[in-house]
Amino acid sequence: MRQRILSSAVVVVAGLMSMILGGPIFALLMIWVGLAGFDEFQRLAHRDRPLMIHRLLGFLVIAGLGIAGLAGVSTVMVFGLVGLAVYTPLLAALVDAPSARLFTRAALTTIGSLLLGLPVLAAIDIRGRGGASEQPWLTDLSHLAALAWPSTPRGLAWVGLVVLAIWVGDSAAYLVGRAIGRRLLAPMISPRKTIAGSITGLAGSAAIGLVCGVVFGLGLSLAAGLAIGAAVGALAQLGDLVESWLKRQAGVKDSGTLIPGHGGVLDRVDALLLAFPVAWLLIALIDGTRP
């Protein structure tokens, strides 16, 4: 238990500090999370040893998407990296004596690199989003934390909203599901997630979207705050189920052992996998800019 608490403290402090600092600090952490998560995904997806070429390709795509997010998201670069993730494994399978097994490996490499790479791109681009916050305290915090890079208070506000919506929704779902949950949400995937917990988690995420819109000075309407909070909460739960399904297929309890007492990186960031890309699109729609 002591080791678990210490690990939690380190993860929370590192995540919070990098989120506040933004810039390359946040980008480097997100890229590292993506790379470590992809390595775990490969080991879960392949019962035998993953091919080195597939691992290197996934690392290249994820790091490239992270750099694209930090550089301001070049559409050409993003589409090029997505194409690399999709077509290179297929070409490699065609060249190396085509078989069902090789095509399965190619498909899993594509899925893994995009499943981890797109949230890395989305999170970094959201954090670097320009624009102002209506709250002076958050603007001052952003200016104070910006070292040798531009201050982006609106980006900080948006990332804070997404992370809090995920965390509060997950906590509410766990507490209520444990207390009164009876009917399971997805019994074939997760034996502990309940319908009551899921509904409560969605409500909690929606409420956080509304509250953070005001507290962080994003100037959101009632509908926009509730909508983005609920969307983030729903996709966070789906991401959690996806990772649980992967572990069940692999016959393991945890995705890895990198974080003592907590398992692997995927065990900690599964809720971000789908939530950040969808939040990225919704934020672009709300702010009236392109993702």
C-alpha positions as a Markdown table, in Angstrom:
| # | Residue | x | y | z |
|---|---|---|---|---|
| 1 | Met | 0.0 | 0.0 | 0.0 |
| 2 | Arg | 2.8 | 2.4 | 0.8 |
| 3 | Gln | 4.4 | 1.8 | -2.6 |
| 4 | Arg | 1.1 | 2.3 | -4.3 |
| 5 | Ile | 0.6 | 5.7 | -2.5 |
| 6 | Leu | 4.1 | 6.8 | -3.3 |
| 7 | Ser | 3.7 | 5.9 | -7.0 |
| 8 | Ser | 0.4 | 7.7 | -7.1 |
| 9 | Ala | 2.0 | 10.8 | -5.7 |
| 10 | Val | 4.8 | 10.8 | -8.2 |
| 11 | Val | 2.4 | 10.3 | -11.1 |
| 12 | Val | 0.1 | 13.1 | -10.0 |
| 13 | Val | 2.8 | 15.6 | -9.3 |
| 14 | Ala | 4.6 | 14.9 | -12.6 |
| 15 | Gly | 1.4 | 15.1 | -14.5 |
| 16 | Leu | 0.2 | 18.3 | -12.8 |
| 17 | Met | 3.5 | 20.1 | -13.1 |
| 18 | Ser | 4.0 | 19.3 | -16.7 |
| 19 | Met | 0.4 | 20.3 | -17.5 |
| 20 | Ile | 0.9 | 23.7 | -15.8 |
| 21 | Leu | 4.3 | 24.3 | -17.4 |
| 22 | Gly | 3.1 | 23.3 | -20.9 |
| 23 | Gly | 5.3 | 23.7 | -23.9 |
| 24 | Pro | 8.0 | 21.1 | -24.6 |
| 25 | Ile | 7.8 | 19.8 | -21.0 |
| 26 | Phe | 4.2 | 18.7 | -21.4 |
| 27 | Ala | 4.9 | 17.5 | -24.9 |
| 28 | Leu | 7.9 | 15.3 | -23.8 |
| 29 | Leu | 5.8 | 13.7 | -21.0 |
| 30 | Met | 2.9 | 13.0 | -23.4 |
| 31 | Ile | 5.3 | 11.5 | -26.0 |
| 32 | Trp | 6.9 | 9.3 | -23.4 |
| 33 | Val | 3.5 | 8.1 | -22.2 |
| 34 | Gly | 2.5 | 7.3 | -25.8 |
| 35 | Leu | 5.7 | 5.4 | -26.5 |
| 36 | Ala | 5.5 | 3.4 | -23.2 |
| 37 | Gly | 1.8 | 2.7 | -23.8 |
| 38 | Phe | 2.5 | 1.5 | -27.4 |
| 39 | Asp | 5.2 | -0.9 | -26.1 |
| 40 | Glu | 2.7 | -2.3 | -23.7 |
| 41 | Phe | 0.0 | -2.5 | -26.4 |
| 42 | Gln | 2.3 | -4.5 | -28.6 |
| 43 | Arg | 3.0 | -7.0 | -25.8 |
| 44 | Leu | -0.7 | -7.3 | -25.1 |
| 45 | Ala | -1.7 | -7.7 | -28.7 |
| 46 | His | 1.0 | -10.2 | -29.7 |
| 47 | Arg | 1.2 | -13.3 | -27.6 |
| 48 | Asp | 4.6 | -14.0 | -29.1 |
| 49 | Arg | 7.4 | -11.4 | -29.3 |
| 50 | Pro | 6.4 | -8.3 | -31.3 |
| 51 | Leu | 8.5 | -7.6 | -34.5 |
| 52 | Met | 11.1 | -4.9 | -33.9 |
| 53 | Ile | 10.2 | -3.2 | -37.2 |
| 54 | His | 6.6 | -2.8 | -36.1 |
| 55 | Arg | 7.7 | -1.4 | -32.7 |
| 56 | Leu | 10.0 | 1.1 | -34.3 |
| 57 | Leu | 7.4 | 2.2 | -36.8 |
| 58 | Gly | 4.9 | 2.8 | -34.0 |
| 59 | Phe | 7.4 | 4.8 | -32.0 |
| 60 | Leu | 8.2 | 6.9 | -35.1 |
| 61 | Val | 4.5 | 7.6 | -35.7 |
| 62 | Ile | 3.7 | 8.5 | -32.1 |
| 63 | Ala | 6.8 | 10.7 | -31.7 |
| 64 | Gly | 6.0 | 12.4 | -35.0 |
| 65 | Leu | 2.5 | 13.1 | -34.0 |
| 66 | Gly | 3.7 | 14.6 | -30.7 |
| 67 | Ile | 6.1 | 16.8 | -32.5 |
| 68 | Ala | 3.4 | 17.9 | -34.9 |
| 69 | Gly | 1.2 | 18.9 | -31.9 |
| 70 | Leu | 4.1 | 20.9 | -30.4 |
| 71 | Ala | 4.9 | 22.6 | -33.7 |
| 72 | Gly | 1.3 | 23.7 | -34.3 |
| 73 | Val | -0.1 | 20.7 | -36.2 |
| 74 | Ser | 0.9 | 20.7 | -39.8 |
| 75 | Thr | -2.0 | 19.0 | -41.6 |
| 76 | Val | 0.4 | 17.6 | -44.2 |
| 77 | Met | 2.7 | 16.1 | -41.5 |
| 78 | Val | -0.3 | 14.5 | -39.7 |
| 79 | Phe | -1.7 | 12.9 | -42.8 |
| 80 | Gly | 1.8 | 11.7 | -43.7 |
| 81 | Leu | 2.3 | 10.1 | -40.4 |
| 82 | Val | -1.2 | 8.5 | -40.4 |
| 83 | Gly | -0.4 | 7.2 | -43.9 |
| 84 | Leu | 2.9 | 5.8 | -42.6 |
| 85 | Ala | 1.1 | 4.0 | -39.8 |
| 86 | Val | -1.5 | 2.5 | -42.2 |
| 87 | Tyr | 0.5 | 1.6 | -45.3 |
| 88 | Thr | 4.0 | 0.7 | -44.1 |
| 89 | Pro | 3.0 | -2.4 | -42.0 |
| 90 | Leu | 0.8 | -3.6 | -44.9 |
| 91 | Leu | 3.7 | -3.2 | -47.4 |
| 92 | Ala | 6.0 | -5.0 | -45.0 |
| 93 | Ala | 3.5 | -7.9 | -44.8 |
| 94 | Leu | 3.2 | -8.1 | -48.6 |
| 95 | Val | 7.0 | -8.1 | -49.1 |
| 96 | Asp | 7.7 | -10.7 | -46.4 |
| 97 | Ala | 5.7 | -13.8 | -47.6 |
| 98 | Pro | 2.1 | -12.7 | -47.0 |
| 99 | Ser | 0.1 | -14.6 | -44.5 |
| 100 | Ala | -2.9 | -14.1 | -42.2 |
| 101 | Arg | -0.5 | -13.8 | -39.2 |
| 102 | Leu | 1.6 | -11.0 | -40.8 |
| 103 | Phe | -1.5 | -9.1 | -41.9 |
| 104 | Thr | -2.9 | -9.3 | -38.3 |
| 105 | Arg | 0.4 | -8.0 | -37.0 |
| 106 | Ala | 0.3 | -5.1 | -39.5 |
| 107 | Ala | -3.3 | -4.2 | -38.5 |
| 108 | Leu | -2.4 | -4.3 | -34.8 |
| 109 | Thr | 0.6 | -2.0 | -35.4 |
| 110 | Thr | -1.6 | 0.5 | -37.2 |
| 111 | Ile | -4.3 | 0.4 | -34.5 |
| 112 | Gly | -1.8 | 0.7 | -31.7 |
| 113 | Ser | 0.2 | 3.6 | -33.2 |
| 114 | Leu | -3.0 | 5.6 | -33.9 |
| 115 | Leu | -4.7 | 4.6 | -30.6 |
| 116 | Leu | -1.7 | 6.0 | -28.7 |
| 117 | Gly | -0.5 | 8.6 | -31.2 |
| 118 | Leu | -3.7 | 10.6 | -31.8 |
| 119 | Pro | -4.3 | 11.3 | -28.0 |
| 120 | Val | -0.7 | 12.5 | -27.8 |
| 121 | Leu | -1.2 | 14.8 | -30.7 |
| 122 | Ala | -4.6 | 16.0 | -29.3 |
| 123 | Ala | -3.4 | 16.6 | -25.8 |
| 124 | Ile | -0.3 | 18.6 | -26.9 |
| 125 | Asp | -2.2 | 20.7 | -29.4 |
| 126 | Ile | -4.9 | 21.5 | -26.8 |
| 127 | Arg | -2.4 | 22.5 | -24.2 |
| 128 | Gly | -0.7 | 24.8 | -26.8 |
| 129 | Arg | -4.0 | 26.4 | -27.9 |
| 130 | Gly | -3.8 | 30.2 | -28.0 |
| 131 | Gly | -6.5 | 32.5 | -26.7 |
| 132 | Ala | -7.3 | 34.1 | -23.4 |
| 133 | Ser | -9.0 | 33.0 | -20.2 |
| 134 | Glu | -11.5 | 35.3 | -18.5 |
| 135 | Gln | -10.0 | 34.3 | -15.1 |
| 136 | Pro | -7.0 | 36.5 | -14.1 |
| 137 | Trp | -5.6 | 33.9 | -11.7 |
| 138 | Leu | -5.3 | 31.3 | -14.4 |
| 139 | Thr | -3.8 | 33.8 | -16.8 |
| 140 | Asp | -1.2 | 34.7 | -14.2 |
| 141 | Leu | -0.4 | 31.1 | -13.5 |
| 142 | Ser | 0.1 | 30.4 | -17.2 |
| 143 | His | 2.4 | 33.5 | -17.5 |
| 144 | Leu | 4.4 | 32.4 | -14.5 |
| 145 | Ala | 4.8 | 28.9 | -15.6 |
| 146 | Ala | 5.8 | 29.7 | -19.2 |
| 147 | Leu | 9.6 | 29.5 | -19.3 |
| 148 | Ala | 11.1 | 30.0 | -22.8 |
| 149 | Trp | 7.8 | 29.4 | -24.7 |
| 150 | Pro | 4.6 | 31.4 | -25.2 |
| 151 | Ser | 2.0 | 31.5 | -22.4 |
| 152 | Thr | -1.2 | 29.8 | -23.4 |
| 153 | Pro | -3.8 | 30.2 | -20.6 |
| 154 | Arg | -6.7 | 29.0 | -22.7 |
| 155 | Gly | -4.9 | 25.8 | -23.5 |
| 156 | Leu | -4.2 | 25.3 | -19.8 |
| 157 | Ala | -7.9 | 25.8 | -19.1 |
| 158 | Trp | -9.0 | 23.3 | -21.7 |
| 159 | Val | -6.6 | 20.6 | -20.6 |
| 160 | Gly | -7.6 | 21.2 | -17.0 |
| 161 | Leu | -11.3 | 20.7 | -18.0 |
| 162 | Val | -10.6 | 17.5 | -19.9 |
| 163 | Val | -8.4 | 15.9 | -17.1 |
| 164 | Leu | -10.8 | 16.9 | -14.3 |
| 165 | Ala | -13.9 | 15.6 | -16.3 |
| 166 | Ile | -12.2 | 12.3 | -16.7 |
| 167 | Trp | -11.0 | 12.1 | -13.1 |
| 168 | Val | -14.2 | 13.1 | -11.4 |
| 169 | Gly | -16.3 | 10.9 | -13.7 |
| 170 | Asp | -14.1 | 7.9 | -13.0 |
| 171 | Ser | -14.1 | 8.5 | -9.2 |
| 172 | Ala | -17.9 | 9.0 | -9.2 |
| 173 | Ala | -18.5 | 5.9 | -11.2 |
| 174 | Tyr | -16.3 | 3.8 | -8.9 |
| 175 | Leu | -17.8 | 5.1 | -5.6 |
| 176 | Val | -21.4 | 4.9 | -6.7 |
| 177 | Gly | -20.9 | 1.6 | -8.5 |
| 178 | Arg | -19.3 | 0.1 | -5.5 |
| 179 | Ala | -22.1 | 1.4 | -3.2 |
| 180 | Ile | -25.3 | 0.7 | -5.1 |
| 181 | Gly | -24.3 | -0.8 | -8.4 |
| 182 | Arg | -26.0 | -4.1 | -9.2 |
| 183 | Arg | -26.3 | -4.5 | -13.0 |
| 184 | Leu | -23.0 | -4.8 | -14.8 |
| 185 | Leu | -22.3 | -2.5 | -17.7 |
| 186 | Ala | -20.2 | -5.0 | -19.8 |
| 187 | Pro | -19.9 | -8.3 | -17.9 |
| 188 | Met | -17.9 | -10.0 | -20.6 |
| 189 | Ile | -15.3 | -7.3 | -20.4 |
| 190 | Ser | -15.2 | -5.9 | -16.9 |
| 191 | Pro | -16.8 | -7.6 | -13.9 |
| 192 | Arg | -16.8 | -4.5 | -11.8 |
| 193 | Lys | -18.2 | -1.7 | -13.9 |
| 194 | Thr | -21.9 | -1.1 | -13.3 |
| 195 | Ile | -24.7 | 0.7 | -15.1 |
| 196 | Ala | -25.4 | 2.9 | -12.0 |
| 197 | Gly | -21.7 | 3.8 | -11.8 |
| 198 | Ser | -21.5 | 4.6 | -15.5 |
| 199 | Ile | -24.5 | 6.9 | -15.4 |
| 200 | Thr | -23.2 | 8.7 | -12.3 |
| 201 | Gly | -19.8 | 9.1 | -13.9 |
| 202 | Leu | -21.3 | 10.7 | -17.0 |
| 203 | Ala | -23.3 | 13.1 | -14.8 |
| 204 | Gly | -20.2 | 14.0 | -12.9 |
| 205 | Ser | -18.2 | 14.6 | -16.0 |
| 206 | Ala | -20.9 | 16.8 | -17.5 |
| 207 | Ala | -21.1 | 18.8 | -14.3 |
| 208 | Ile | -17.4 | 19.3 | -14.3 |
| 209 | Gly | -17.5 | 20.5 | -17.9 |
| 210 | Leu | -20.0 | 23.2 | -16.8 |
| 211 | Val | -18.2 | 24.2 | -13.6 |
| 212 | Cys | -14.7 | 24.3 | -15.3 |
| 213 | Gly | -16.1 | 26.4 | -18.1 |
| 214 | Val | -16.8 | 29.1 | -15.5 |
| 215 | Val | -14.0 | 28.5 | -13.0 |
| 216 | Phe | -11.3 | 28.4 | -15.8 |
| 217 | Gly | -12.8 | 31.4 | -17.7 |
| 218 | Leu | -13.5 | 29.6 | -20.9 |
| 219 | Gly | -16.8 | 31.5 | -21.5 |
| 220 | Leu | -18.8 | 28.4 | -22.4 |
| 221 | Ser | -22.5 | 28.3 | -22.7 |
| 222 | Leu | -24.5 | 26.0 | -20.5 |
| 223 | Ala | -25.0 | 23.6 | -23.4 |
| 224 | Ala | -21.4 | 23.6 | -24.5 |
| 225 | Gly | -20.1 | 23.0 | -20.9 |
| 226 | Leu | -22.4 | 20.1 | -20.3 |
| 227 | Ala | -21.8 | 18.6 | -23.8 |
| 228 | Ile | -18.1 | 18.6 | -23.7 |
| 229 | Gly | -18.0 | 17.2 | -20.2 |
| 230 | Ala | -20.4 | 14.4 | -21.0 |
| 231 | Ala | -18.6 | 13.6 | -24.3 |
| 232 | Val | -15.3 | 13.4 | -22.5 |
| 233 | Gly | -16.8 | 11.2 | -19.7 |
| 234 | Ala | -18.4 | 8.8 | -22.2 |
| 235 | Leu | -15.3 | 8.4 | -24.3 |
| 236 | Ala | -13.2 | 8.0 | -21.1 |
| 237 | Gln | -15.4 | 5.1 | -20.1 |
| 238 | Leu | -15.2 | 3.5 | -23.5 |
| 239 | Gly | -11.4 | 3.8 | -23.5 |
| 240 | Asp | -11.3 | 2.1 | -20.1 |
| 241 | Leu | -13.4 | -0.8 | -21.6 |
| 242 | Val | -11.2 | -1.1 | -24.6 |
| 243 | Glu | -8.1 | -1.5 | -22.5 |
| 244 | Ser | -9.9 | -4.0 | -20.2 |
| 245 | Trp | -10.9 | -6.0 | -23.3 |
| 246 | Leu | -7.3 | -6.0 | -24.5 |
| 247 | Lys | -6.1 | -7.3 | -21.1 |
| 248 | Arg | -8.8 | -10.0 | -21.1 |
| 249 | Gln | -7.8 | -11.1 | -24.6 |
| 250 | Ala | -4.2 | -11.3 | -23.5 |
| 251 | Gly | -5.1 | -13.1 | -20.2 |
| 252 | Val | -3.3 | -10.6 | -17.9 |
| 253 | Lys | -4.4 | -8.4 | -15.0 |
| 254 | Asp | -2.2 | -5.4 | -15.8 |
| 255 | Ser | -0.8 | -4.0 | -19.0 |
| 256 | Gly | 2.7 | -3.8 | -17.5 |
| 257 | Thr | 4.7 | -3.3 | -14.4 |
| 258 | Leu | 6.2 | 0.2 | -15.0 |
| 259 | Ile | 4.3 | 1.9 | -12.2 |
| 260 | Pro | 4.7 | 0.0 | -8.9 |
| 261 | Gly | 1.4 | -0.9 | -7.3 |
| 262 | His | -0.6 | 0.3 | -10.3 |
| 263 | Gly | 0.5 | -1.9 | -13.2 |
| 264 | Gly | 1.5 | -0.3 | -16.5 |
| 265 | Val | 1.1 | 3.0 | -18.3 |
| 266 | Leu | -2.0 | 1.9 | -20.2 |
| 267 | Asp | -3.7 | 1.0 | -16.9 |
| 268 | Arg | -3.3 | 4.7 | -15.9 |
| 269 | Val | -4.1 | 6.5 | -19.2 |
| 270 | Asp | -6.7 | 4.2 | -20.8 |
| 271 | Ala | -9.4 | 6.8 | -20.2 |
| 272 | Leu | -7.4 | 9.4 | -22.2 |
| 273 | Leu | -7.1 | 7.3 | -25.4 |
| 274 | Leu | -10.4 | 8.2 | -26.9 |
| 275 | Ala | -11.4 | 11.2 | -24.7 |
| 276 | Phe | -8.6 | 13.5 | -25.8 |
| 277 | Pro | -9.1 | 13.1 | -29.6 |
| 278 | Val | -12.8 | 13.8 | -29.3 |
| 279 | Ala | -12.3 | 16.7 | -26.9 |
| 280 | Trp | -9.8 | 18.1 | -29.5 |
| 281 | Leu | -12.4 | 18.1 | -32.2 |
| 282 | Leu | -15.1 | 19.6 | -29.9 |
| 283 | Ile | -12.8 | 22.3 | -28.6 |
| 284 | Ala | -12.0 | 23.3 | -32.2 |
| 285 | Leu | -15.7 | 23.5 | -32.9 |
| 286 | Ile | -16.4 | 25.6 | -29.8 |
| 287 | Asp | -13.4 | 27.9 | -30.3 |
| 288 | Gly | -14.2 | 28.2 | -34.0 |
| 289 | Thr | -10.8 | 27.0 | -35.2 |
| 290 | Arg | -9.4 | 24.0 | -37.0 |
| 291 | Pro | -8.1 | 21.0 | -34.9 |
